[in-house]
Amino acid sequence: MDFATLSDVTPLPQNDGPVTPVCSIAYTSTFIKSFDYLRALLKADERSERAFDLTTQCLKLNPANYTVWHFRRRCLIALSGDGDGDDGSGCGGGGTIDVDRIEKDLEWTDNLGGTNPKNYQLWYHRRALLEFRFEGKSVRESEEEAALLLSVAQKELEYVDKILEDDSKNYHAWSHRQWIIRTLDNPTLWSTEIQYSHSKILSDPRNNSAWSQRWFALHEGSTIATDSSKTSTILSLEKAKEEANYALSGAKVDPYNESPWRYLIGIVMEQRRRARRAEDDADAEHLAESSELVRESIKEIREMKRSMEHPLQPLPSEGGVSVSLLSALVDLLEIFADERESSEEAKALFGELAVEDPVRRKYWRRREREISKKILLVV
């Protein structure tokens, strides 16, 4: 940056307190000069082009400085000539930002993010900029508007994909991706995301973030309703069967991978919760059908367990018993705790888990004691 443009500004040094620091940070001269000028402009509340350029300089020196990012957004609003940028959130409440400036700043953060893929402030800044594009708009207003917003979203999703190619478990990237899709709530984005998560699972079956994304996309971003006053997107029984088979297929590829097993339990338990809320005949039928889904899953897992105990070919490097498989099996068996055969099998498996999974031995022993009490009550 050309500091000559700031010749009329008196730098404001950092205040380290009344005494000399015991161990001061060895800032470079450029760092000290840049932030001294920034403090002066902040104090004067100057939101000009040179102030904006100075934030660029400061963020290159310290990309994690939240104050600089916030001031940058206020400058963008002021330079767009709409609002004074006083909204504390920095997300558009105090004005708006020109589309061209948004696009240029997204491109700039793209370049800066190359060496800072897990910088929270950078991800938040991208979201704040996009909120100006999405605010108050609906993809259902018109075909033209829908196409425009969809193209903006797809471009940003491409950026996120680029980040995930380097780090497929980057939480910030997955969270940003979910925010985009949930915000626009476009049917095309939901369906495309199911395929996207599938591709990520294929490339790395142990990527739990990809399994979670599949759940998110299938349920269109809704969360589990904890009481009858709330609604949530619940899969149909037919779709649940497809997803249960999908999970079991993933588990067969690698039975030691916990991700497909937990995904299976989530799918099954969702159907059980739905059936338990039921009070009419139709829901009673659903309860019976969901019970059949559980039994079919148990049957599949038992067969996998037997094949692992008597393998026709060498097992993966882990070898031996799959704790994830046994854990999923007991979770499903406990659904039928009122049946002695299921309870007895679950009890035996808890004993096996206490041996095979020593880190959680006390946990498995406690569940073993609990199922033992239930067995005494079974007629």
XYZ file of C-alpha atoms in Angstrom:
379
model
C 0.000 0.000 0.000
C 1.121 3.564 -0.681
C 1.216 5.179 2.764
C 1.639 8.585 1.085
C -2.165 8.669 0.748
C -2.285 8.807 4.560
C 0.143 11.721 4.958
C -2.526 13.841 6.651
C -3.271 11.142 9.248
C -1.467 10.986 12.593
C -0.747 7.323 13.411
C -2.182 6.033 16.680
C 0.267 3.660 18.426
C -0.908 0.536 20.186
C -1.555 1.066 23.887
C 0.281 -1.637 25.817
C -0.501 -0.146 29.218
C 1.310 2.136 31.656
C 4.426 -0.045 31.889
C 6.756 -1.579 29.350
C 5.562 -5.102 28.434
C 7.634 -7.916 29.944
C 7.587 -9.748 26.640
C 6.461 -7.575 23.760
C 5.487 -9.022 20.382
C 8.115 -8.529 17.695
C 5.904 -6.855 15.095
C 7.465 -5.927 11.768
C 7.774 -2.231 10.963
C 5.164 -2.617 8.205
C 2.759 -4.268 10.636
C 3.188 -1.508 13.218
C 2.768 1.263 10.642
C -0.318 -0.323 9.052
C -2.192 -0.880 12.287
C -1.184 2.481 13.748
C -2.820 4.160 10.762
C -5.831 1.848 11.007
C -6.405 2.756 14.653
C -6.312 6.429 13.679
C -8.925 5.935 10.936
C -11.096 3.857 13.246
C -11.001 6.592 15.862
C -11.962 9.167 13.238
C -14.608 6.770 11.836
C -13.347 7.444 8.334
C -14.946 5.035 5.872
C -13.202 6.029 2.668
C -11.488 4.328 -0.242
C -8.102 4.692 1.436
C -9.527 3.237 4.663
C -10.819 0.278 2.676
C -7.400 -0.185 1.038
C -5.791 -0.088 4.464
C -8.022 -2.932 5.665
C -6.724 -4.952 2.715
C -3.170 -4.315 3.853
C -3.946 -5.148 7.502
C -5.824 -8.341 6.686
C -2.901 -9.601 4.632
C -0.778 -9.098 7.751
C -3.352 -10.586 10.154
C -6.328 -12.338 8.488
C -7.860 -13.247 11.865
C -8.456 -9.701 13.102
C -12.224 -9.464 13.559
C -12.216 -5.670 14.024
C -10.579 -5.134 10.636
C -13.094 -7.396 8.865
C -15.994 -5.552 10.486
C -14.556 -2.158 9.571
C -14.024 -3.386 6.001
C -17.740 -4.185 5.658
C -18.676 -0.772 7.035
C -16.379 0.821 4.458
C -17.978 -1.231 1.688
C -21.448 -0.038 2.726
C -20.335 3.576 2.927
C -18.559 3.430 -0.426
C -21.696 1.988 -1.999
C -23.487 5.171 -1.007
C -26.427 3.399 0.654
C -26.569 3.539 4.414
C -23.832 4.375 6.896
C -22.843 0.834 7.775
C -23.576 1.297 11.483
C -25.249 -2.092 11.886
C -23.185 -3.996 14.440
C -23.677 -7.331 12.739
C -22.073 -6.150 9.528
C -24.684 -8.081 7.590
C -26.619 -5.394 5.804
C -28.824 -3.884 8.482
C -27.231 -0.456 7.976
C -27.395 -0.297 4.181
C -26.287 -2.367 1.265
C -23.246 -3.039 -0.907
C -22.953 -2.741 -4.684
C -23.013 -6.094 -6.478
C -19.714 -5.320 -8.224
C -18.000 -4.625 -4.920
C -19.414 -7.833 -3.462
C -18.089 -9.874 -6.368
C -14.651 -8.252 -6.183
C -14.429 -8.777 -2.436
C -15.490 -12.421 -2.726
C -12.711 -12.884 -5.267
C -10.249 -11.157 -2.965
C -11.192 -13.345 0.015
C -10.831 -16.360 -2.286
C -7.188 -15.431 -2.859
C -6.611 -14.650 0.820
C -8.331 -17.851 1.908
C -5.873 -20.035 0.016
C -3.540 -19.985 3.008
C -6.304 -19.542 5.587
C -8.927 -22.244 4.865
C -10.015 -22.449 8.513
C -10.130 -18.737 9.251
C -13.553 -18.180 10.825
C -13.536 -14.424 10.200
C -12.940 -14.986 6.487
C -15.859 -17.431 6.192
C -18.111 -15.071 8.123
C -17.156 -12.231 5.801
C -18.162 -14.258 2.743
C -21.470 -15.048 4.375
C -22.060 -11.403 5.312
C -21.412 -10.311 1.723
C -23.767 -12.931 0.319
C -26.483 -11.949 2.754
C -26.641 -8.633 0.912
C -27.333 -10.594 -2.295
C -29.906 -12.904 -0.742
C -31.597 -10.548 1.734
C -35.307 -10.130 1.249
C -35.313 -12.202 -1.925
C -37.047 -15.457 -2.694
C -36.189 -17.934 -5.410
C -39.899 -18.256 -6.068
C -40.510 -14.582 -6.885
C -39.866 -15.022 -10.601
C -38.000 -17.310 -12.961
C -35.464 -14.590 -13.705
C -34.817 -13.899 -10.034
C -34.604 -17.598 -9.270
C -32.058 -18.155 -12.027
C -29.946 -15.221 -10.828
C -29.878 -16.327 -7.198
C -29.241 -19.920 -8.213
C -26.223 -18.896 -10.280
C -24.833 -16.866 -7.353
C -25.316 -19.819 -5.012
C -23.784 -22.319 -7.426
C -20.731 -20.127 -7.904
C -20.206 -19.976 -4.145
C -20.765 -23.727 -3.824
C -18.026 -24.234 -6.404
C -15.706 -22.200 -4.193
C -16.630 -24.349 -1.192
C -16.013 -27.495 -3.214
C -12.540 -26.237 -4.069
C -11.787 -25.904 -0.365
C -13.206 -29.353 0.389
C -11.018 -30.862 -2.314
C -8.023 -29.846 -0.202
C -9.622 -30.654 3.153
C -12.744 -32.779 2.898
C -13.539 -32.359 6.605
C -13.247 -28.586 6.885
C -16.086 -27.732 9.266
C -16.269 -24.087 8.169
C -16.689 -25.113 4.536
C -19.462 -27.628 5.269
C -21.249 -25.130 7.536
C -21.052 -22.412 4.875
C -22.344 -24.844 2.274
C -25.346 -25.691 4.438
C -26.099 -22.020 5.062
C -26.200 -21.280 1.320
C -28.545 -24.152 0.531
C -30.839 -23.554 3.502
C -31.006 -19.805 2.825
C -32.128 -20.153 -0.796
C -34.212 -23.282 -0.178
C -34.108 -24.099 -3.875
C -35.303 -27.614 -4.896
C -32.469 -27.850 -7.421
C -29.867 -27.211 -4.734
C -31.373 -29.787 -2.360
C -31.437 -32.564 -4.959
C -27.982 -31.706 -6.269
C -26.561 -31.774 -2.742
C -27.685 -35.359 -2.244
C -25.582 -36.370 -5.230
C -22.712 -34.193 -4.064
C -22.608 -35.816 -0.636
C -22.729 -39.223 -2.319
C -19.653 -38.357 -4.396
C -17.814 -37.289 -1.249
C -18.766 -40.519 0.523
C -17.470 -42.545 -2.418
C -14.151 -40.687 -2.383
C -13.798 -41.152 1.392
C -16.301 -43.497 3.088
C -14.962 -42.465 6.501
C -15.763 -38.795 5.993
C -18.482 -38.342 8.592
C -19.032 -34.771 7.366
C -20.203 -36.166 4.024
C -22.587 -38.604 5.746
C -23.965 -35.730 7.833
C -24.397 -33.654 4.679
C -26.424 -36.431 3.070
C -28.752 -36.417 6.086
C -28.968 -32.619 5.889
C -29.842 -32.657 2.180
C -32.410 -35.449 2.427
C -34.171 -33.679 5.301
C -33.849 -30.292 3.579
C -32.049 -28.763 6.520
C -34.724 -29.443 9.131
C -33.857 -30.620 12.620
C -35.533 -33.338 14.662
C -38.743 -32.145 16.281
C -38.576 -32.798 20.020
C -42.247 -32.236 20.729
C -45.591 -32.268 18.927
C -45.698 -28.475 18.579
C -42.789 -28.490 16.146
C -42.590 -29.838 12.635
C -39.664 -31.359 10.799
C -39.032 -33.045 7.488
C -39.243 -36.798 8.053
C -38.388 -39.280 5.340
C -41.146 -41.470 3.995
C -40.924 -45.121 4.954
C -39.973 -46.087 1.404
C -37.194 -43.496 1.349
C -36.062 -44.645 4.785
C -35.742 -48.204 3.465
C -33.604 -46.944 0.589
C -31.367 -45.022 2.973
C -31.084 -47.975 5.345
C -29.896 -50.110 2.446
C -27.529 -47.315 1.424
C -26.028 -47.287 4.912
C -25.725 -51.075 5.046
C -24.018 -51.074 1.657
C -21.513 -48.560 2.998
C -20.976 -50.671 6.102
C -20.276 -53.751 3.998
C -17.505 -51.873 2.199
C -15.851 -51.152 5.552
C -17.556 -52.668 8.636
C -15.082 -50.874 10.920
C -16.270 -47.475 9.687
C -18.591 -45.979 12.297
C -20.198 -43.424 9.949
C -22.620 -45.698 8.024
C -23.630 -47.478 11.229
C -24.596 -44.224 12.966
C -26.356 -43.087 9.804
C -28.378 -46.325 9.806
C -29.383 -45.862 13.446
C -30.467 -42.292 12.717
C -32.666 -43.383 9.813
C -34.283 -46.203 11.777
C -34.853 -44.239 14.982
C -36.459 -41.389 13.045
C -39.094 -43.797 11.749
C -39.630 -45.203 15.235
C -40.134 -41.741 16.721
C -42.639 -40.946 14.007
C -44.543 -44.152 14.679
C -44.611 -43.610 18.455
C -46.289 -40.216 17.977
C -48.984 -41.999 16.017
C -52.409 -42.552 17.480
C -54.561 -43.468 14.498
C -54.743 -46.722 12.498
C -52.566 -45.402 9.691
C -49.782 -44.688 12.168
C -50.260 -48.069 13.812
C -49.601 -49.576 10.398
C -46.519 -47.400 10.079
C -45.301 -48.720 13.442
C -45.573 -52.271 12.166
C -43.775 -51.402 8.927
C -41.007 -49.523 10.744
C -40.587 -52.533 13.037
C -40.106 -54.670 9.947
C -37.432 -52.225 8.757
C -35.605 -52.690 12.063
C -35.861 -56.479 11.877
C -34.558 -56.544 8.312
C -31.624 -54.388 9.367
C -30.899 -56.685 12.315
C -30.961 -59.677 9.968
C -28.488 -58.023 7.602
C -26.130 -57.104 10.450
C -26.244 -60.610 11.914
C -25.234 -62.009 8.548
C -22.367 -59.505 8.325
C -21.247 -60.457 11.825
C -21.216 -64.169 10.927
C -19.281 -63.527 7.724
C -16.668 -61.597 9.698
C -16.359 -64.405 12.221
C -15.788 -66.873 9.385
C -14.271 -64.784 6.562
C -13.775 -66.239 3.114
C -11.010 -63.709 2.493
C -8.690 -61.616 4.704
C -10.365 -58.802 6.630
C -9.222 -55.152 6.447
C -6.180 -54.079 8.434
C -8.191 -53.613 11.669
C -9.205 -57.282 11.685
C -11.221 -58.950 14.422
C -14.512 -57.753 15.826
C -16.069 -54.511 14.609
C -17.122 -52.509 17.648
C -19.173 -50.207 15.411
C -21.115 -53.178 14.032
C -21.818 -54.599 17.502
C -22.816 -51.175 18.815
C -25.330 -50.695 15.984
C -26.705 -54.201 16.456
C -27.387 -53.750 20.185
C -29.021 -50.384 19.562
C -31.463 -52.046 17.179
C -32.023 -55.080 19.395
C -32.948 -52.861 22.326
C -35.887 -51.551 20.313
C -37.421 -54.961 20.973
C -36.390 -55.115 24.641
C -39.830 -56.510 25.492
C -38.896 -59.669 23.572
C -36.736 -62.044 25.623
C -34.748 -63.354 22.659
C -33.709 -59.871 21.571
C -32.882 -58.806 25.123
C -30.786 -61.913 25.760
C -28.852 -61.360 22.538
C -28.289 -57.703 23.420
C -27.030 -58.667 26.888
C -24.492 -61.070 25.413
C -23.317 -58.407 22.973
C -22.888 -55.864 25.773
C -20.582 -58.344 27.489
C -18.621 -58.754 24.256
C -18.399 -54.989 23.773
C -17.051 -54.544 27.322
C -14.135 -56.736 26.270
C -13.593 -55.472 22.725
C -14.038 -51.777 23.577
C -12.112 -51.328 26.863
C -12.165 -47.506 26.688
C -15.954 -47.591 27.193
C -16.044 -50.727 29.330
C -17.992 -49.095 32.187
C -20.538 -47.724 29.731
C -21.171 -51.138 28.199
C -21.368 -52.780 31.655
C -23.952 -50.241 32.747
C -26.097 -50.967 29.672
C -25.633 -54.667 30.347
C -27.037 -54.209 33.870
C -29.954 -52.177 32.533
C -30.938 -54.803 29.941
C -30.620 -57.502 32.620
C -33.262 -55.710 34.688
C -35.565 -55.530 31.681
C -35.156 -59.249 31.029
C -36.499 -59.998 34.515
C -39.673 -58.113 33.597
C -40.195 -59.927 30.291
C -42.888 -62.582 30.530
